[in-house]
Short mmCIF file of C-alpha atoms in Angstrom, two decimals:
data_model
loop_
_atom_site.label_atom_id
_atom_site.label_comp_id
_atom_site.label_asym_id
_atom_site.label_seq_id
_atom_site.Cartn_x
_atom_site.Cartn_y
_atom_site.Cartn_z
CA MET A 19 26.56 88.28 129.58
CA PRO A 20 27.26 84.78 128.17
CA GLY A 21 26.99 83.96 124.22
CA PHE A 22 24.60 82.09 123.62
CA LYS A 23 24.39 79.88 120.14
CA THR A 24 23.54 76.34 120.84
CA PHE A 25 21.60 75.13 124.47
CA THR A 26 20.41 71.64 125.74
CA GLY A 27 18.12 71.99 129.03
CA THR A 28 15.57 70.71 130.81
CA ALA A 29 11.65 72.16 129.53
CA ALA A 30 9.15 72.79 131.35
CA VAL A 31 5.17 73.90 130.85
CA LEU A 32 3.21 76.61 132.09
CA ASP A 33 0.33 76.01 130.56
CA ARG A 34 -1.43 79.90 131.37
CA ASP A 35 -2.48 82.56 129.24
CA ASN A 36 -2.26 86.64 130.07
CA VAL A 37 0.79 85.86 132.40
CA ASP A 38 1.54 89.42 134.07
CA THR A 39 4.71 90.83 135.77
CA ASP A 40 3.30 91.12 138.60
CA GLN A 41 2.46 87.08 139.00
CA ILE A 42 6.08 86.56 137.52
CA ILE A 43 7.74 89.23 140.08
CA PRO A 44 5.05 90.05 142.65
CA LYS A 45 5.32 93.89 143.78
CA GLN A 46 6.22 93.81 147.18
CA PHE A 47 9.49 92.32 145.62
CA LEU A 48 10.31 95.19 144.44
CA LYS A 49 12.53 96.80 146.44
CA ARG A 50 15.89 95.14 145.76
CA VAL A 51 17.71 97.55 143.13
CA GLU A 52 20.21 94.77 142.49
CA ARG A 53 19.42 92.61 139.58
CA SER A 54 20.46 89.34 141.75
CA GLY A 55 18.16 87.62 144.53
CA PHE A 56 14.77 87.59 142.52
CA GLY A 57 14.50 84.01 141.26
CA LYS A 58 13.67 82.77 144.59
CA TYR A 59 10.07 85.01 144.56
CA LEU A 60 9.22 83.84 140.81
CA PHE A 61 5.61 83.23 140.85
CA PHE A 62 5.77 83.39 144.39
CA ASP A 63 2.08 83.69 144.45
CA TRP A 64 1.46 80.32 143.26
CA ARG A 65 4.66 78.80 144.24
CA PHE A 66 3.98 79.01 147.58
CA ASN A 67 1.06 77.95 150.24
CA ARG A 68 -0.10 80.96 152.79
CA ASP A 69 2.13 79.26 154.97
CA GLY A 70 4.98 79.53 153.17
CA SER A 71 5.43 75.85 152.17
CA PRO A 72 5.60 74.87 148.54
CA ASN A 73 2.39 74.37 146.78
CA PRO A 74 2.43 70.81 145.03
CA ASP A 75 0.01 72.13 142.41
CA PHE A 76 1.99 74.19 140.99
CA GLU A 77 3.97 73.58 137.37
CA LEU A 78 7.14 74.20 138.26
CA ASN A 79 7.29 72.65 141.80
CA ARG A 80 6.55 69.22 140.10
CA PRO A 81 9.68 66.90 140.45
CA GLU A 82 9.74 66.73 136.50
CA ALA A 83 10.36 70.65 136.31
CA GLU A 84 12.94 70.70 139.05
CA GLY A 85 16.18 72.43 137.43
CA ALA A 86 13.89 73.71 133.88
CA GLU A 87 16.05 76.23 131.87
CA ILE A 88 13.66 76.21 128.89
CA LEU A 89 9.76 78.09 129.41
CA LEU A 90 7.24 76.69 127.15
CA ALA A 91 4.49 79.12 128.22
CA GLY A 92 1.26 80.54 126.93
CA ASP A 93 -0.01 83.92 125.03
CA ASN A 94 0.68 86.91 126.05
CA PHE A 95 3.05 86.30 128.40
CA GLY A 96 4.75 88.73 130.19
CA CYS A 97 2.10 91.38 129.98
CA GLY A 98 1.03 93.91 132.46
CA SER A 99 3.17 96.52 134.09
CA SER A 100 6.35 97.17 132.66
CA ARG A 101 8.57 96.35 135.31
CA GLU A 102 12.21 94.80 134.01
CA HIS A 103 12.41 92.52 137.61
CA ALA A 104 9.92 90.33 135.46
CA PRO A 105 12.84 88.96 133.52
CA TRP A 106 15.69 89.59 136.00
CA ALA A 107 13.92 86.65 138.20
CA LEU A 108 13.57 84.64 135.52
CA LYS A 109 16.63 84.61 134.71
CA ASP A 110 17.91 84.10 138.21
CA TYR A 111 15.99 81.16 138.79
CA GLY A 112 17.14 79.69 136.00
CA PHE A 113 15.31 79.78 133.05
CA LYS A 114 16.99 80.83 129.54
CA VAL A 115 15.03 80.52 126.68
CA ILE A 116 11.35 81.06 126.99
CA VAL A 117 9.09 80.16 124.04
CA ALA A 118 5.62 81.57 123.32
CA PRO A 119 3.30 82.16 120.96
CA ASP A 120 3.15 86.19 121.66
CA TYR A 121 4.70 88.50 124.46
CA ALA A 122 4.16 91.96 125.90
CA ASP A 123 6.35 94.30 123.76
CA ILE A 124 8.19 95.89 126.92
CA PHE A 125 8.49 92.67 128.43
CA TYR A 126 9.69 90.82 125.43
CA ASN A 127 12.61 93.53 124.79
CA ASN A 128 13.71 93.78 128.53
CA SER A 129 13.82 90.02 127.86
CA LEU A 130 16.16 90.30 125.29
CA LYS A 131 18.12 93.37 126.60
CA ASN A 132 18.84 90.75 129.99
CA GLY A 133 20.01 87.85 127.39
CA ILE A 134 16.90 85.60 127.84
CA LEU A 135 16.21 83.98 124.42
CA VAL A 136 12.15 84.34 123.65
CA ILE A 137 11.23 83.22 121.03
CA LYS A 138 7.55 83.25 119.29
CA LEU A 139 5.84 80.08 117.61
CA PRO A 140 2.67 78.98 116.56
CA ALA A 141 0.34 78.09 119.56
CA GLU A 142 -0.33 74.59 117.70
CA THR A 143 3.81 74.39 117.54
CA ILE A 144 4.23 74.91 121.05
CA ASN A 145 1.25 72.15 121.73
CA SER A 146 2.86 69.98 120.68
CA LEU A 147 5.86 70.59 122.22
CA LYS A 148 4.30 70.59 125.56
CA ALA A 149 2.52 67.28 124.53
CA ARG A 150 6.21 65.81 124.30
CA VAL A 151 7.27 67.60 127.11
CA ALA A 152 4.05 65.87 129.25
CA ALA A 153 5.41 62.36 127.52
CA GLY A 154 8.71 62.99 129.46
CA ASP A 155 10.79 64.28 126.58
CA GLN A 156 11.57 67.06 128.45
CA ARG A 157 15.53 67.35 127.29
CA LEU A 158 15.30 70.00 123.86
CA THR A 159 18.27 71.63 122.26
CA VAL A 160 17.18 75.36 121.49
CA SER A 161 20.33 76.15 118.36
CA LEU A 162 20.36 79.81 118.02
CA ASN A 163 22.72 79.46 114.75
CA LYS A 164 20.23 77.42 113.02
CA GLN A 165 16.98 79.12 115.05
CA GLU A 166 15.59 75.61 115.33
CA ILE A 167 14.50 73.21 118.32
CA LEU A 168 15.73 69.72 118.36
CA SER A 169 14.87 66.66 120.31
CA GLY A 170 18.08 65.24 119.85
CA GLU A 171 18.74 65.46 116.10
CA GLU A 172 15.29 65.64 115.50
CA VAL A 173 14.22 69.04 114.29
CA LEU A 174 10.78 70.05 115.98
CA ALA A 175 10.49 73.50 115.07
CA SER A 176 12.31 76.27 113.23
CA PHE A 177 11.80 79.97 114.16
CA SER A 178 12.26 83.34 113.19
CA PHE A 179 14.58 85.44 114.98
CA ASP A 180 15.65 89.49 114.60
CA PRO A 181 19.42 89.67 112.94
CA TYR A 182 20.41 92.71 115.12
CA TRP A 183 18.97 90.61 118.36
CA LYS A 184 20.44 87.39 117.29
CA GLU A 185 23.71 89.03 116.89
CA MET A 186 23.75 90.60 120.37
CA ILE A 187 22.68 87.14 122.08
CA GLN A 188 25.25 85.00 120.21
CA ASN A 189 28.00 87.43 121.50
CA GLY A 190 26.61 88.00 125.26
CA TRP A 191 26.72 91.95 124.30
CA ASP A 192 24.45 94.40 125.86
CA GLU A 193 23.48 97.99 124.09
CA ILE A 194 27.08 98.80 125.90
CA SER A 195 28.90 96.40 124.45
CA ILE A 196 27.72 96.79 120.93
CA THR A 197 28.59 101.08 121.75
CA LEU A 198 32.01 100.25 122.95
CA LYS A 199 32.37 97.90 119.59
CA TYR A 200 32.80 101.42 118.10
CA GLU A 201 34.77 102.85 120.70
CA ASP A 202 37.56 103.82 118.10
CA GLU A 203 35.40 104.93 115.21
CA ILE A 204 33.95 107.43 118.17
CA SER A 205 37.19 108.69 119.35
CA ARG A 206 38.05 109.70 116.05
CA TYR A 207 35.18 111.53 115.40
CA GLU A 208 35.18 113.30 118.98
CA LYS A 209 38.68 114.73 118.18
CA GLN A 210 37.61 115.19 114.15
CA GLN A 211 34.86 117.72 116.32
CA GLU A 212 36.97 119.43 118.63
CA ALA A 213 39.55 120.23 115.91
CA VAL A 214 36.41 121.75 114.08
CA LYS A 215 35.96 123.78 117.36
CA GLN A 216 39.28 124.95 117.68
CA PRO A 217 39.49 128.78 116.75
CA GLN A 218 41.14 129.64 113.77
CA LEU A 219 44.15 132.07 114.28
#
């Protein structure tokens, strides 16, 4: 996966609490086995009317949200079933960062494993960010190195982040990558074990 250290992008607001994974990617689209191609189904029941036309009232269909890569969300984002397709859909749509007061645990971990930077901030801090975006200040910079969210040079918020996942996302590693990092040590250990198992003559 691409490494993530500092990123600047357009922010969009989804001001809804308890957005569950069936709303993020409805169950009828889970038949695909690839991780790609789910973005067009993201928030399908909200994004589209019954006739298939875009719903102009949905937040992400508004012109100012076009091309957004940072999502400012509500509390308990990603609740419901544990489908990994939810972060796949968000990532395929183009979101690299999600900021919310809290997340469902399984969704949070699935997002990290898929390289999405999920940030937890107090609701009042996120409301301040949402107000700035609503006022037209949509370009935000997220520095994972400094653990800050900025507008230009102005620091708007600081966030805590697990050091293990920070290193993983900064380097674009998944759990297989981190294992392969120790491939030489694993090989040496396996050879030592093989030697121990050899019968003594």
